[in-house]
Coordinates of C-alpha atoms in Angstrom, one line a residue:
M179 CA 0.0 0.0 0.0
D180 CA 1.5 3.4 -1.1
L181 CA 1.5 5.4 2.1
I182 CA 3.6 8.3 3.5
I183 CA 3.7 7.6 7.2
G184 CA 3.4 10.7 9.3
H185 CA 4.2 11.4 13.0
V186 CA 3.6 9.1 15.8
I187 CA 0.5 10.1 17.8
G188 CA 0.1 7.3 20.3
H189 CA 0.5 3.7 21.2
G190 CA -2.2 1.0 21.1
S191 CA -3.4 -1.3 23.9
S192 CA -1.5 -4.2 22.3
G193 CA 1.7 -2.2 22.0
A194 CA 1.2 -1.0 18.5
V195 CA 2.6 2.3 17.4
V196 CA -0.1 4.7 16.1
S197 CA 0.7 7.2 13.3
T198 CA -1.0 9.4 10.8
A199 CA -0.5 8.5 7.1
T200 CA -1.3 9.9 3.7
S201 CA -2.2 7.8 0.7
I202 CA 0.1 8.7 -2.2
S203 CA -2.5 7.7 -4.8
S204 CA -5.6 9.3 -3.4
G205 CA -4.3 11.9 -0.9
E206 CA -6.6 10.5 1.8
I207 CA -5.5 11.0 5.4
L208 CA -5.5 7.7 7.3
A209 CA -4.7 6.3 10.7
V210 CA -2.2 3.5 10.9
K211 CA -1.3 1.0 13.7
S212 CA 2.1 -0.6 13.3
A213 CA 3.7 -3.5 15.2
D214 CA 6.8 -5.7 14.7
L215 CA 5.6 -8.6 12.7
R216 CA 7.0 -11.1 15.3
R217 CA 4.9 -9.4 18.0
S218 CA 1.8 -8.5 16.0
Q219 CA -0.6 -11.3 16.9
A220 CA -3.0 -9.0 18.7
L221 CA -2.9 -6.4 16.0
R222 CA -3.5 -9.1 13.3
R223 CA -6.4 -10.4 15.3
E224 CA -7.9 -6.9 15.5
E225 CA -7.4 -6.5 11.7
K226 CA -9.1 -9.8 11.0
I227 CA -12.2 -8.7 12.9
L228 CA -12.3 -5.1 11.6
S229 CA -11.9 -6.3 7.9
T230 CA -15.2 -8.1 8.1
L231 CA -17.1 -5.0 9.2
N232 CA -18.9 -2.3 7.2
H233 CA -21.1 0.1 9.1
P234 CA -21.4 3.9 9.3
N235 CA -21.0 3.8 13.1
I236 CA -17.9 1.6 13.1
I237 CA -14.5 3.0 12.1
G238 CA -13.6 1.9 8.6
H239 CA -11.0 -0.7 7.6
R240 CA -8.7 0.5 4.8
G241 CA -6.3 -2.4 4.5
C242 CA -3.2 -4.0 5.9
H243 CA 0.3 -4.8 4.7
V244 CA 3.7 -5.8 5.8
S245 CA 6.6 -3.5 5.1
I246 CA 10.3 -3.4 5.9
E247 CA 11.4 -0.8 8.4
G248 CA 15.1 -0.8 9.5
R249 CA 15.6 -4.4 8.2
R250 CA 12.7 -5.7 10.3
P251 CA 9.2 -6.6 9.0
V252 CA 6.4 -4.4 10.3
F253 CA 2.7 -5.2 10.2
R254 CA 0.4 -2.2 9.6
L255 CA -3.3 -1.9 10.0
V256 CA -4.7 1.0 8.0
M257 CA -8.0 2.6 9.1
E258 CA -10.3 5.5 8.5
Y259 CA -9.2 8.8 9.9
A260 CA -11.7 10.6 12.2
P261 CA -10.5 14.1 13.0
G262 CA -13.3 15.1 15.4
G263 CA -11.8 13.6 18.6
T264 CA -13.4 11.2 21.0
L265 CA -16.4 11.4 23.3
A266 CA -13.9 11.4 26.2
D267 CA -12.5 14.7 24.9
A268 CA -15.6 16.6 25.5
S269 CA -17.0 18.4 28.5
S270 CA -20.5 17.3 29.5
L271 CA -22.8 17.2 26.5
D272 CA -26.4 18.4 26.2
E273 CA -29.0 15.7 26.3
P274 CA -30.0 15.7 22.6
T275 CA -26.3 15.2 21.6
I276 CA -26.0 12.4 24.1
A277 CA -29.1 10.8 22.6
R278 CA -27.6 11.0 19.1
H279 CA -24.3 9.5 20.1
A280 CA -26.0 6.8 22.2
R281 CA -28.1 5.9 19.2
A282 CA -25.0 5.7 17.0
I283 CA -23.3 3.4 19.5
V284 CA -26.5 1.3 19.8
D285 CA -26.7 0.9 16.0
G286 CA -23.0 -0.1 15.8
L287 CA -23.4 -2.6 18.6
D288 CA -26.5 -4.1 17.1
Y289 CA -24.6 -4.6 13.9
L290 CA -21.6 -6.2 15.7
H291 CA -23.8 -8.5 17.8
S292 CA -25.7 -9.6 14.8
R293 CA -22.4 -10.8 13.4
G294 CA -21.5 -12.6 16.6
I295 CA -18.8 -10.1 17.7
V296 CA -18.4 -8.7 21.2
H297 CA -16.5 -5.4 21.3
C298 CA -15.4 -5.8 25.0
D299 CA -14.1 -2.3 25.5
I300 CA -16.9 0.3 24.8
K301 CA -16.2 3.6 26.5
G302 CA -16.0 7.3 25.5
S303 CA -12.4 7.2 24.4
N304 CA -13.1 4.4 22.0
V305 CA -15.9 6.3 20.2
L306 CA -14.6 8.7 17.5
I307 CA -16.4 11.6 15.8
K308 CA -16.3 12.1 12.1
D309 CA -18.5 14.6 10.2
G310 CA -20.7 14.7 13.4
E311 CA -21.3 11.0 13.5
A312 CA -20.1 8.7 16.3
K313 CA -18.1 5.7 15.3
I314 CA -17.0 2.7 17.4
A315 CA -13.2 2.1 17.2
D316 CA -10.4 0.1 18.8
F317 CA -11.2 -3.6 18.3
G318 CA -8.1 -4.7 20.1
C319 CA -10.1 -6.5 22.8
A320 CA -12.9 -7.7 20.5
K321 CA -13.8 -11.4 20.2
L322 CA -16.3 -13.7 18.7
A323 CA -19.1 -14.5 21.1
D324 CA -18.6 -18.2 20.7
D325 CA -14.9 -18.1 21.3
V326 CA -14.6 -20.0 24.6
V327 CA -10.8 -19.6 24.8
A328 CA -10.7 -15.9 24.2
V329 CA -8.9 -14.0 27.0
I330 CA -10.7 -11.3 29.1
G331 CA -10.4 -7.8 27.7
G332 CA -11.6 -4.3 28.3
T333 CA -11.3 -1.4 30.7
P334 CA -12.0 -2.4 34.4
L335 CA -14.2 0.5 35.4
Y336 CA -16.5 -0.2 32.4
M337 CA -16.7 -3.9 33.0
S338 CA -20.0 -5.5 34.1
P339 CA -20.2 -7.4 37.3
E340 CA -20.1 -10.8 35.6
V341 CA -17.0 -9.8 33.7
V342 CA -15.1 -8.6 36.7
R343 CA -16.0 -11.9 38.4
G344 CA -14.8 -13.8 35.4
E345 CA -18.1 -15.5 34.6
E346 CA -18.7 -14.4 31.0
Q347 CA -18.1 -11.6 28.5
S348 CA -21.1 -11.6 26.2
F349 CA -23.1 -9.1 24.2
A350 CA -24.7 -8.0 27.5
A351 CA -21.3 -6.8 28.7
D352 CA -21.2 -4.3 25.8
V353 CA -24.6 -3.0 26.8
W354 CA -23.5 -2.5 30.4
A355 CA -20.5 -0.5 29.1
L356 CA -22.8 1.5 26.9
G357 CA -24.8 2.6 30.0
C358 CA -21.5 3.6 31.6
T359 CA -20.6 5.6 28.5
V360 CA -23.8 7.5 28.5
I361 CA -23.1 8.5 32.1
E362 CA -19.6 9.5 31.0
M363 CA -21.0 11.8 28.2
A364 CA -23.4 13.4 30.7
T365 CA -20.7 14.1 33.4
G366 CA -17.9 15.4 31.2
G367 CA -15.7 12.5 30.4
R368 CA -15.4 11.0 33.8
P369 CA -15.5 7.2 34.3
P370 CA -18.7 5.9 35.8
W371 CA -17.1 4.8 39.0
R372 CA -14.6 6.4 41.4
P373 CA -12.0 5.9 42.6
N374 CA -10.0 3.4 40.4
D375 CA -9.0 1.0 43.1
A376 CA -9.7 -2.5 44.2
S377 CA -12.5 -1.5 46.5
T378 CA -14.4 -0.1 43.5
L379 CA -13.8 -3.2 41.4
A380 CA -14.9 -5.4 44.3
K381 CA -18.0 -3.1 44.6
I382 CA -18.8 -3.7 40.9
A383 CA -18.3 -7.4 41.2
F384 CA -20.1 -8.2 44.4
S385 CA -22.2 -5.4 45.9
G386 CA -25.2 -5.5 43.4
E387 CA -24.9 -1.7 43.1
T388 CA -24.8 0.2 39.8
P389 CA -23.1 3.5 38.8
E390 CA -24.9 6.6 40.0
V391 CA -27.1 8.1 37.2
P392 CA -27.1 11.9 37.1
E393 CA -30.3 13.3 38.5
F394 CA -30.3 16.2 36.0
L395 CA -31.0 13.8 33.1
S396 CA -34.6 13.3 31.9
G397 CA -36.6 10.4 33.0
S398 CA -36.3 8.9 29.5
A399 CA -32.5 9.1 29.6
R400 CA -32.3 7.7 33.1
D401 CA -34.6 4.8 32.1
F402 CA -32.4 4.1 29.0
I403 CA -29.3 3.9 31.3
G404 CA -31.2 1.7 33.7
R405 CA -32.1 -0.8 31.0
C406 CA -28.3 -1.0 30.2
L407 CA -27.2 -1.3 33.8
R408 CA -29.2 -4.3 35.1
V409 CA -26.9 -6.3 37.4
D410 CA -28.3 -9.6 35.9
P411 CA -27.1 -9.7 32.3
R412 CA -30.2 -11.7 31.3
E413 CA -32.3 -8.6 32.3
R414 CA -30.3 -6.1 30.2
W415 CA -31.9 -5.0 27.0
T416 CA -30.2 -6.0 23.8
A417 CA -28.8 -3.4 21.5
G418 CA -31.6 -4.1 19.0
K419 CA -34.3 -3.5 21.7
L420 CA -32.5 -0.3 22.9
A421 CA -32.7 1.1 19.4
G422 CA -36.5 1.4 20.0
H423 CA -36.2 3.1 23.3
P424 CA -37.8 6.6 23.3
F425 CA -34.6 8.2 24.4
V426 CA -32.8 7.3 21.1
A427 CA -35.6 6.2 18.8
A428 CA -35.7 9.4 16.8
F429 CA -32.0 9.5 16.2
G430 CA -31.2 6.8 13.6
F431 CA -28.3 7.2 11.3
G432 CA -28.7 10.3 9.0
F433 CA -30.9 12.2 11.4
G434 CA -29.3 15.7 11.2
Q435 CA -25.7 15.9 12.4
A436 CA -24.5 15.3 15.8
K437 CA -22.3 18.1 17.3
E438 CA -18.6 17.8 16.7
V439 CA -16.8 17.2 20.0
T440 CA -15.3 20.5 21.3
G441 CA -12.4 20.9 23.7
R442 CA -9.1 19.2 23.2
T443 CA -9.0 17.3 19.9
C444 CA -6.9 14.4 18.9
S445 CA -6.4 11.8 16.2
P446 CA -8.8 8.9 15.9
T447 CA -6.2 6.7 17.5
S448 CA -6.1 8.7 20.7
V449 CA -8.7 6.2 21.9
L450 CA -5.6 4.1 22.6
D451 CA -4.0 6.8 24.8
R452 CA -3.0 4.7 27.9
G453 CA -2.7 7.8 30.1
I454 CA -6.3 9.1 30.0
W455 CA -7.5 7.9 33.4
G456 CA -4.9 5.7 35.0
S457 CA -4.0 2.0 35.1
A458 CA -7.3 0.6 36.3
E459 CA -9.2 2.5 33.6
E460 CA -7.1 1.4 30.7
G461 CA -8.3 -1.1 28.1
F462 CA -6.3 -4.3 27.9
S463 CA -6.6 -8.0 26.9
E464 CA -4.8 -10.4 29.3
D465 CA -5.0 -13.9 30.7
L466 CA -6.6 -13.4 34.1
S467 CA -7.4 -15.7 37.0
S468 CA -10.8 -17.2 37.2
E469 CA -10.9 -16.6 40.9
P470 CA -12.9 -13.4 41.7
V471 CA -10.5 -11.9 44.3
E472 CA -7.4 -12.8 42.3
R473 CA -9.0 -11.2 39.2
I474 CA -9.5 -8.0 41.1
R475 CA -5.9 -8.0 42.3
E476 CA -4.7 -8.5 38.7
L477 CA -7.1 -5.8 37.3
C478 CA -5.8 -3.1 39.5
V479 CA -2.4 -4.1 40.7
E480 CA -0.8 -1.0 39.2
S481 CA -3.3 1.3 41.0
F482 CA -2.3 -0.3 44.3
V483 CA 1.3 0.9 43.8
K484 CA 0.0 4.5 43.6
E485 CA -1.9 4.3 46.9
D486 CA -0.7 6.0 50.1
W487 CA -1.4 3.1 52.4
E488 CA -0.5 5.0 55.6
C489 CA -3.0 7.8 54.9
E490 CA -6.1 7.7 57.1
E491 CA -8.2 9.3 54.3
G492 CA -9.7 7.7 51.3
W493 CA -11.3 4.7 52.9
I494 CA -14.5 3.6 51.2
T495 CA -17.2 1.6 53.0
V496 CA -18.9 -0.7 50.7
R497 CA -21.0 -2.5 53.3
D498 CA -20.3 -3.2 56.9
C499 CA -19.6 -6.7 58.1
E500 CA -18.6 -7.8 61.6
N501 CA -16.7 -10.9 60.7
V502 CA -14.3 -10.4 57.8
R503 CA -12.7 -13.5 56.3
K504 CA -9.3 -13.0 54.7
I505 CA -9.0 -14.6 51.3
G506 CA -6.5 -12.5 49.3
G507 CA -3.4 -10.5 49.4
I508 CA -0.9 -8.6 47.3
K509 CA 2.8 -8.3 47.5
C510 CA 4.0 -4.8 46.4
G511 CA 7.7 -4.3 46.9
D512 CA 8.5 -4.9 50.6
E513 CA 4.9 -4.4 51.7
F514 CA 2.2 -7.0 51.9
R515 CA -1.3 -5.6 51.2
E516 CA -4.3 -7.7 52.0
W517 CA -7.9 -7.5 50.8
S518 CA -10.5 -9.4 52.8
F519 CA -14.0 -10.2 51.8
E520 CA -17.1 -11.8 53.4
F521 CA -19.6 -13.2 50.9
C522 CA -22.5 -13.9 53.3
G523 CA -24.9 -11.2 52.1
N524 CA -22.7 -8.5 53.5
F525 CA -19.5 -7.2 52.0
S526 CA -16.5 -5.5 53.5
L527 CA -12.9 -4.7 52.5
Q528 CA -9.7 -4.7 54.6
R529 CA -6.2 -3.5 53.8
E530 CA -3.0 -4.0 55.8
T531 CA 0.5 -2.5 55.6
G532 CA 3.0 -3.3 58.2
E533 CA 1.7 -2.1 61.6
N534 CA -1.1 -0.1 59.9
R535 CA -4.2 -2.1 59.4
G536 CA -7.9 -1.4 59.5
V537 CA -11.3 -2.4 58.4
R538 CA -13.9 0.0 57.1

């Protein structure tokens, strides 16, 4: 493929280098992900899925090729360029704009699910804007729904309870993430849960609670989000059913033009910026333990390192429990940090560091 590769603009979740590029033959500006051929398995898997898709609300596949760069073979995935930034780049959006973008994501998900594909990493920074239309991007974590050996993927704070627990990652998990993304649009690009630590992930997995829905949204918007955020995945509406919800029903593809995202803008590949919210909020695809507590440890081990464990502030009470049973711990440097859970209807967390220990 005849391309002039431009400057590097980021790095992908699989380690791919992301650049702009220009087609010599057509002059079209494109986005390119590149990875050493020997370490390009994840990028080639992403290309294989993206190459089968053709939908106005999904970022377009433009091809792939292997080129020689400094005597080493490099695999390149060439994609549509979307200059309007991502949903995560915006301040809080007005409700009609949220509805338009939500409908675009719903339509994209309905198309993906009809083809047996689970995206696994829906969030604002993975939705691009081009000509006012929202487009789902970054298929680095995507998998076929019937792929029983696929590894877990996604961004922890957007994972549904069953995914955090390691039970399943199905179409319903994408719908949960959609609900979180609508909240994100309404609140100005913030993740649906705070903070990004193990207590939050444990809360997602075991408490039965859902993200707080902004009260300033209309009843229709709150109901739409509620249909997405059912704790039981069997009770969540499908993408196809959500397309008929009153909140988004009037905003099918081609209805006017959604507002271009304002604020800081970036290339379409900025959805892969690993520094947007911190380690526990990044998308990834890894082999994780099937044990719930061990999975929580692995999902946010980097965020543990950032904690000030001697500080008396920042404790979060999930639920009180008199008898706490220790079932997990983390070794970080010279410190041993323990998390304890009681799964008898109540739920509590404990952390320990040297002589400082406590239960909240």
